[in-house]
Amino acid sequence: MEHNNVTPYNSENSKKSQVEDMFDNIAPKYDLLNHVLSMKIDVLWRNKLVDMLKQDQPKLVLDVATGTGDLAITVQKGTGANVVGLDLSQQMLNVGIEKIKKQNLDSKITMQKGDAEQLPFEDNKFDGVTVAFGVRNFENLEKGLSELRRVVKENKSIYILEFSKVEGFLGPFYMFYFKNILPAIGRLVSKDNRAYTYLPDSVNAFPFGEKMKSILLNTGFKKVEYKKLSLGIATIYKATK
């Protein structure tokens, strides 16, 4: 199935609207579930992304699909940059705003509601753009990637952390966990039957590796490299404008 057509709920609403509803629904339990289901390995992945971003010495970073702000916080602490976190879901942002206040980072991190496919910023504004587990939820992937490219400065990069597929002998075991165990735990904790079934469905349909690199190059980035993490469970893409 085409990745842009995989939606959280079987409804007439647009993918964008369904994604917003889904994250509003699961926001209170999102952080707990995220860390339990990934066994906190997602923390290591975010740190790896920030290690790569650090080399660009950014002063202002945009974190798209920021959710509850985990990557925004990691970026700020790792680079010292000011960060703007943007997300479709107000409920996710509300959780993030509280988290940022508790860490006394509200003078460094601004959270705002917005659409990745229509970013409310001028061209060439940011020293770096980051997205963790968000591009998979774009209604129109190419349009969203074009917007990320538009707002990052010339010769600067966007960093995308996204699930990919485990290949080789571990692949079937991982897919069993992803398609059966993970949704069951997700349903139990979040009470949203569809949200954690959508996760494996959207990952299965999403381009990764060379295919994703090709899409980024076709979007106009001049250089794209990627790094597989944890046997290919996730991948970081660095695309330079």
Coordinates of C-alpha atoms in Angstrom, one line a residue:
M1 CA 0.0 0.0 0.0
E2 CA 1.2 3.5 -0.8
H3 CA 2.6 5.1 2.4
N4 CA 0.6 8.3 2.1
N5 CA -2.7 6.2 2.2
V6 CA -2.0 4.4 5.5
T7 CA -4.2 6.1 8.1
P8 CA -4.8 5.5 11.8
Y9 CA -8.6 5.2 11.6
N10 CA -11.0 3.9 9.0
S11 CA -12.8 7.2 8.5
E12 CA -13.6 9.7 5.8
N13 CA -11.3 12.3 7.5
S14 CA -8.0 13.2 6.0
K15 CA -4.9 11.4 7.2
K16 CA -3.7 14.7 8.8
S17 CA -6.9 15.0 10.8
Q18 CA -6.8 11.3 11.8
V19 CA -3.2 11.6 13.0
E20 CA -4.1 14.6 15.0
D21 CA -7.0 12.8 16.7
M22 CA -4.9 9.7 17.4
F23 CA -2.1 11.7 19.1
D24 CA -4.7 13.7 21.0
N25 CA -6.2 10.4 22.2
I26 CA -2.9 8.8 23.3
A27 CA -1.1 11.9 24.6
P28 CA -1.4 11.2 28.4
K29 CA 0.1 7.7 28.0
Y30 CA 2.4 8.4 25.1
D31 CA 5.7 8.8 27.0
L32 CA 5.1 5.8 29.2
L33 CA 4.3 3.6 26.2
N34 CA 7.1 4.9 24.1
H35 CA 9.8 4.0 26.6
V36 CA 8.2 0.6 27.6
L37 CA 7.7 -0.5 24.0
S38 CA 11.2 0.5 22.9
M39 CA 12.8 -0.6 26.1
K40 CA 14.2 3.0 26.3
I41 CA 16.4 2.3 23.2
D42 CA 14.7 5.4 21.6
V43 CA 16.7 7.5 24.0
L44 CA 19.9 6.2 22.5
W45 CA 18.6 6.9 19.0
R46 CA 17.8 10.5 19.8
N47 CA 21.2 11.0 21.4
K48 CA 22.9 9.6 18.2
L49 CA 20.9 12.1 16.1
V50 CA 22.0 15.0 18.4
D51 CA 25.6 13.8 18.2
M52 CA 25.4 14.2 14.4
L53 CA 23.6 17.6 14.6
K54 CA 26.1 18.9 17.1
Q55 CA 28.8 19.0 14.4
D56 CA 26.8 21.8 12.6
Q57 CA 27.0 24.0 15.7
P58 CA 23.4 25.2 15.3
K59 CA 22.0 28.2 17.1
L60 CA 18.4 27.7 16.1
V61 CA 16.8 24.4 15.4
L62 CA 13.2 23.4 14.3
D63 CA 11.9 20.1 15.7
V64 CA 9.0 19.0 13.6
A65 CA 6.4 16.5 14.9
T66 CA 7.9 17.3 18.3
G67 CA 5.1 15.5 20.2
T68 CA 5.9 15.7 23.9
G69 CA 9.2 17.3 23.2
D70 CA 11.7 14.5 23.9
L71 CA 13.9 15.3 20.9
A72 CA 13.5 19.1 21.3
I73 CA 14.9 18.7 24.9
T74 CA 17.7 16.4 23.8
V75 CA 18.6 18.8 21.0
Q76 CA 18.7 21.8 23.4
K77 CA 20.7 20.1 26.1
G78 CA 23.1 18.6 23.5
T79 CA 23.8 21.7 21.4
G80 CA 22.8 24.7 23.5
A81 CA 20.6 25.9 20.6
N82 CA 17.2 27.6 20.9
V83 CA 14.6 25.1 19.7
V84 CA 11.2 25.5 18.2
G85 CA 9.0 22.4 18.6
L86 CA 6.0 22.1 16.2
D87 CA 3.3 19.5 16.2
L88 CA -0.3 18.9 14.9
S89 CA -1.6 17.6 18.3
Q90 CA -2.3 20.2 21.0
Q91 CA -2.6 17.5 23.6
M92 CA 0.9 16.2 22.9
L93 CA 2.2 19.7 23.0
N94 CA 0.5 20.3 26.4
V95 CA 2.4 17.3 27.8
G96 CA 5.6 18.6 26.3
I97 CA 5.1 22.2 27.6
E98 CA 4.8 20.9 31.2
K99 CA 7.9 18.7 30.8
I100 CA 9.9 21.6 29.5
K101 CA 8.8 23.9 32.3
K102 CA 9.8 21.3 34.9
Q103 CA 13.3 21.3 33.4
N104 CA 13.4 25.1 33.3
L105 CA 14.0 25.1 29.6
D106 CA 11.0 27.2 28.6
S107 CA 13.3 30.2 27.8
K108 CA 15.1 27.9 25.3
I109 CA 12.4 25.8 23.8
T110 CA 9.2 27.2 22.3
M111 CA 6.3 24.8 21.5
Q112 CA 3.7 25.7 18.9
K113 CA 0.8 24.0 17.0
G114 CA 1.4 23.7 13.3
D115 CA 1.4 21.6 10.1
A116 CA 4.6 20.2 8.8
E117 CA 3.3 20.5 5.2
Q118 CA 2.6 24.3 5.7
L119 CA 5.4 25.5 8.0
P120 CA 4.7 29.0 9.4
F121 CA 8.3 30.1 8.9
E122 CA 10.3 32.1 6.3
D123 CA 12.8 30.4 4.0
N124 CA 16.3 29.6 5.2
K125 CA 15.5 30.3 8.8
F126 CA 16.9 27.4 10.8
D127 CA 20.5 26.0 11.3
G128 CA 19.0 22.5 11.5
V129 CA 15.7 20.7 11.3
T130 CA 15.0 17.5 13.1
V131 CA 12.1 15.0 13.0
A132 CA 11.8 11.8 15.1
F133 CA 9.2 9.3 14.1
G134 CA 7.1 12.0 12.4
V135 CA 7.6 11.9 8.6
R136 CA 5.8 8.6 8.5
N137 CA 2.7 10.4 9.6
F138 CA 2.8 13.2 6.9
E139 CA -0.2 13.2 4.7
N140 CA 2.0 14.0 1.7
L141 CA 5.6 12.9 2.3
E142 CA 7.1 14.8 -0.5
K143 CA 5.3 18.1 0.3
G144 CA 6.4 17.8 4.0
L145 CA 10.1 17.1 3.0
S146 CA 10.0 20.1 0.6
E147 CA 8.8 22.3 3.5
L148 CA 11.6 21.0 5.8
R149 CA 14.1 21.8 3.0
R150 CA 12.6 25.3 2.5
V151 CA 13.1 26.5 6.0
V152 CA 16.6 25.1 6.6
K153 CA 19.6 27.3 5.6
E154 CA 21.7 26.7 2.6
N155 CA 24.4 24.1 3.2
K156 CA 22.7 23.1 6.5
S157 CA 20.9 19.7 7.0
I158 CA 17.7 18.1 8.1
Y159 CA 17.9 15.0 10.4
I160 CA 15.2 12.4 10.2
L161 CA 15.0 9.5 12.7
E162 CA 12.4 7.0 11.5
F163 CA 11.6 3.3 11.9
S164 CA 12.8 1.0 9.1
K165 CA 12.7 -2.7 8.6
V166 CA 14.9 -5.3 10.3
E167 CA 16.4 -7.4 7.5
G168 CA 18.0 -10.8 7.8
F169 CA 17.2 -13.7 10.1
L170 CA 15.9 -11.4 12.9
G171 CA 13.4 -9.8 10.6
P172 CA 10.5 -12.3 11.2
F173 CA 10.9 -12.2 15.0
Y174 CA 10.9 -8.5 15.0
M175 CA 7.9 -8.3 12.8
F176 CA 6.0 -10.7 15.1
Y177 CA 6.7 -8.4 18.1
F178 CA 5.8 -5.3 16.0
K179 CA 2.6 -6.7 14.6
N180 CA 1.3 -8.7 17.6
I181 CA 2.9 -7.9 21.0
L182 CA 3.3 -4.2 20.6
P183 CA -0.3 -3.4 19.5
A184 CA -1.6 -5.6 22.4
I185 CA 0.4 -3.6 25.0
G186 CA -0.5 -0.4 23.3
R187 CA -4.3 -1.1 23.4
L188 CA -4.1 -2.2 27.0
V189 CA -2.4 1.0 28.2
S190 CA -3.7 3.7 25.8
K191 CA -7.3 2.3 25.3
D192 CA -7.0 3.3 21.7
N193 CA -7.5 0.2 19.7
R194 CA -6.1 1.5 16.4
A195 CA -3.2 3.7 17.4
Y196 CA -0.7 0.9 17.9
T197 CA -1.9 -1.2 15.0
Y198 CA -1.4 1.9 12.8
L199 CA 2.3 1.9 13.9
P200 CA 3.4 -1.4 12.3
D201 CA 1.1 -0.8 9.3
S202 CA 2.6 2.7 8.6
V203 CA 6.2 1.3 9.1
N204 CA 5.5 -1.5 6.7
A205 CA 4.3 0.8 4.0
F206 CA 7.0 3.5 4.5
P207 CA 10.1 3.7 2.3
F208 CA 13.5 3.2 4.0
G209 CA 17.1 3.0 3.1
E210 CA 18.0 3.7 -0.5
K211 CA 14.3 4.4 -1.4
M212 CA 14.1 7.1 1.2
K213 CA 17.4 8.5 0.1
S214 CA 16.2 8.7 -3.4
I215 CA 13.0 10.5 -2.3
L216 CA 15.1 13.1 -0.4
L217 CA 17.4 13.6 -3.4
N218 CA 14.4 14.1 -5.7
T219 CA 13.0 16.7 -3.2
G220 CA 16.1 18.8 -4.0
F221 CA 18.7 18.0 -1.3
K222 CA 22.2 17.9 -2.7
K223 CA 23.6 15.3 -0.4
V224 CA 21.9 12.5 1.5
E225 CA 23.5 9.9 3.9
Y226 CA 21.9 7.5 6.3
K227 CA 22.8 5.3 9.2
K228 CA 21.0 2.2 10.4
L229 CA 20.5 1.8 14.1
S230 CA 20.0 -1.3 16.2
L231 CA 20.1 -3.8 13.4
G232 CA 17.9 -1.6 11.2
I233 CA 15.0 -1.1 13.6
A234 CA 15.5 2.6 13.0
T235 CA 17.5 4.8 10.6
I236 CA 18.8 8.4 10.7
Y237 CA 18.8 10.3 7.4
K238 CA 20.9 13.4 7.1
A239 CA 19.9 15.5 4.0
T240 CA 21.9 18.6 3.2
K241 CA 20.4 21.6 1.3

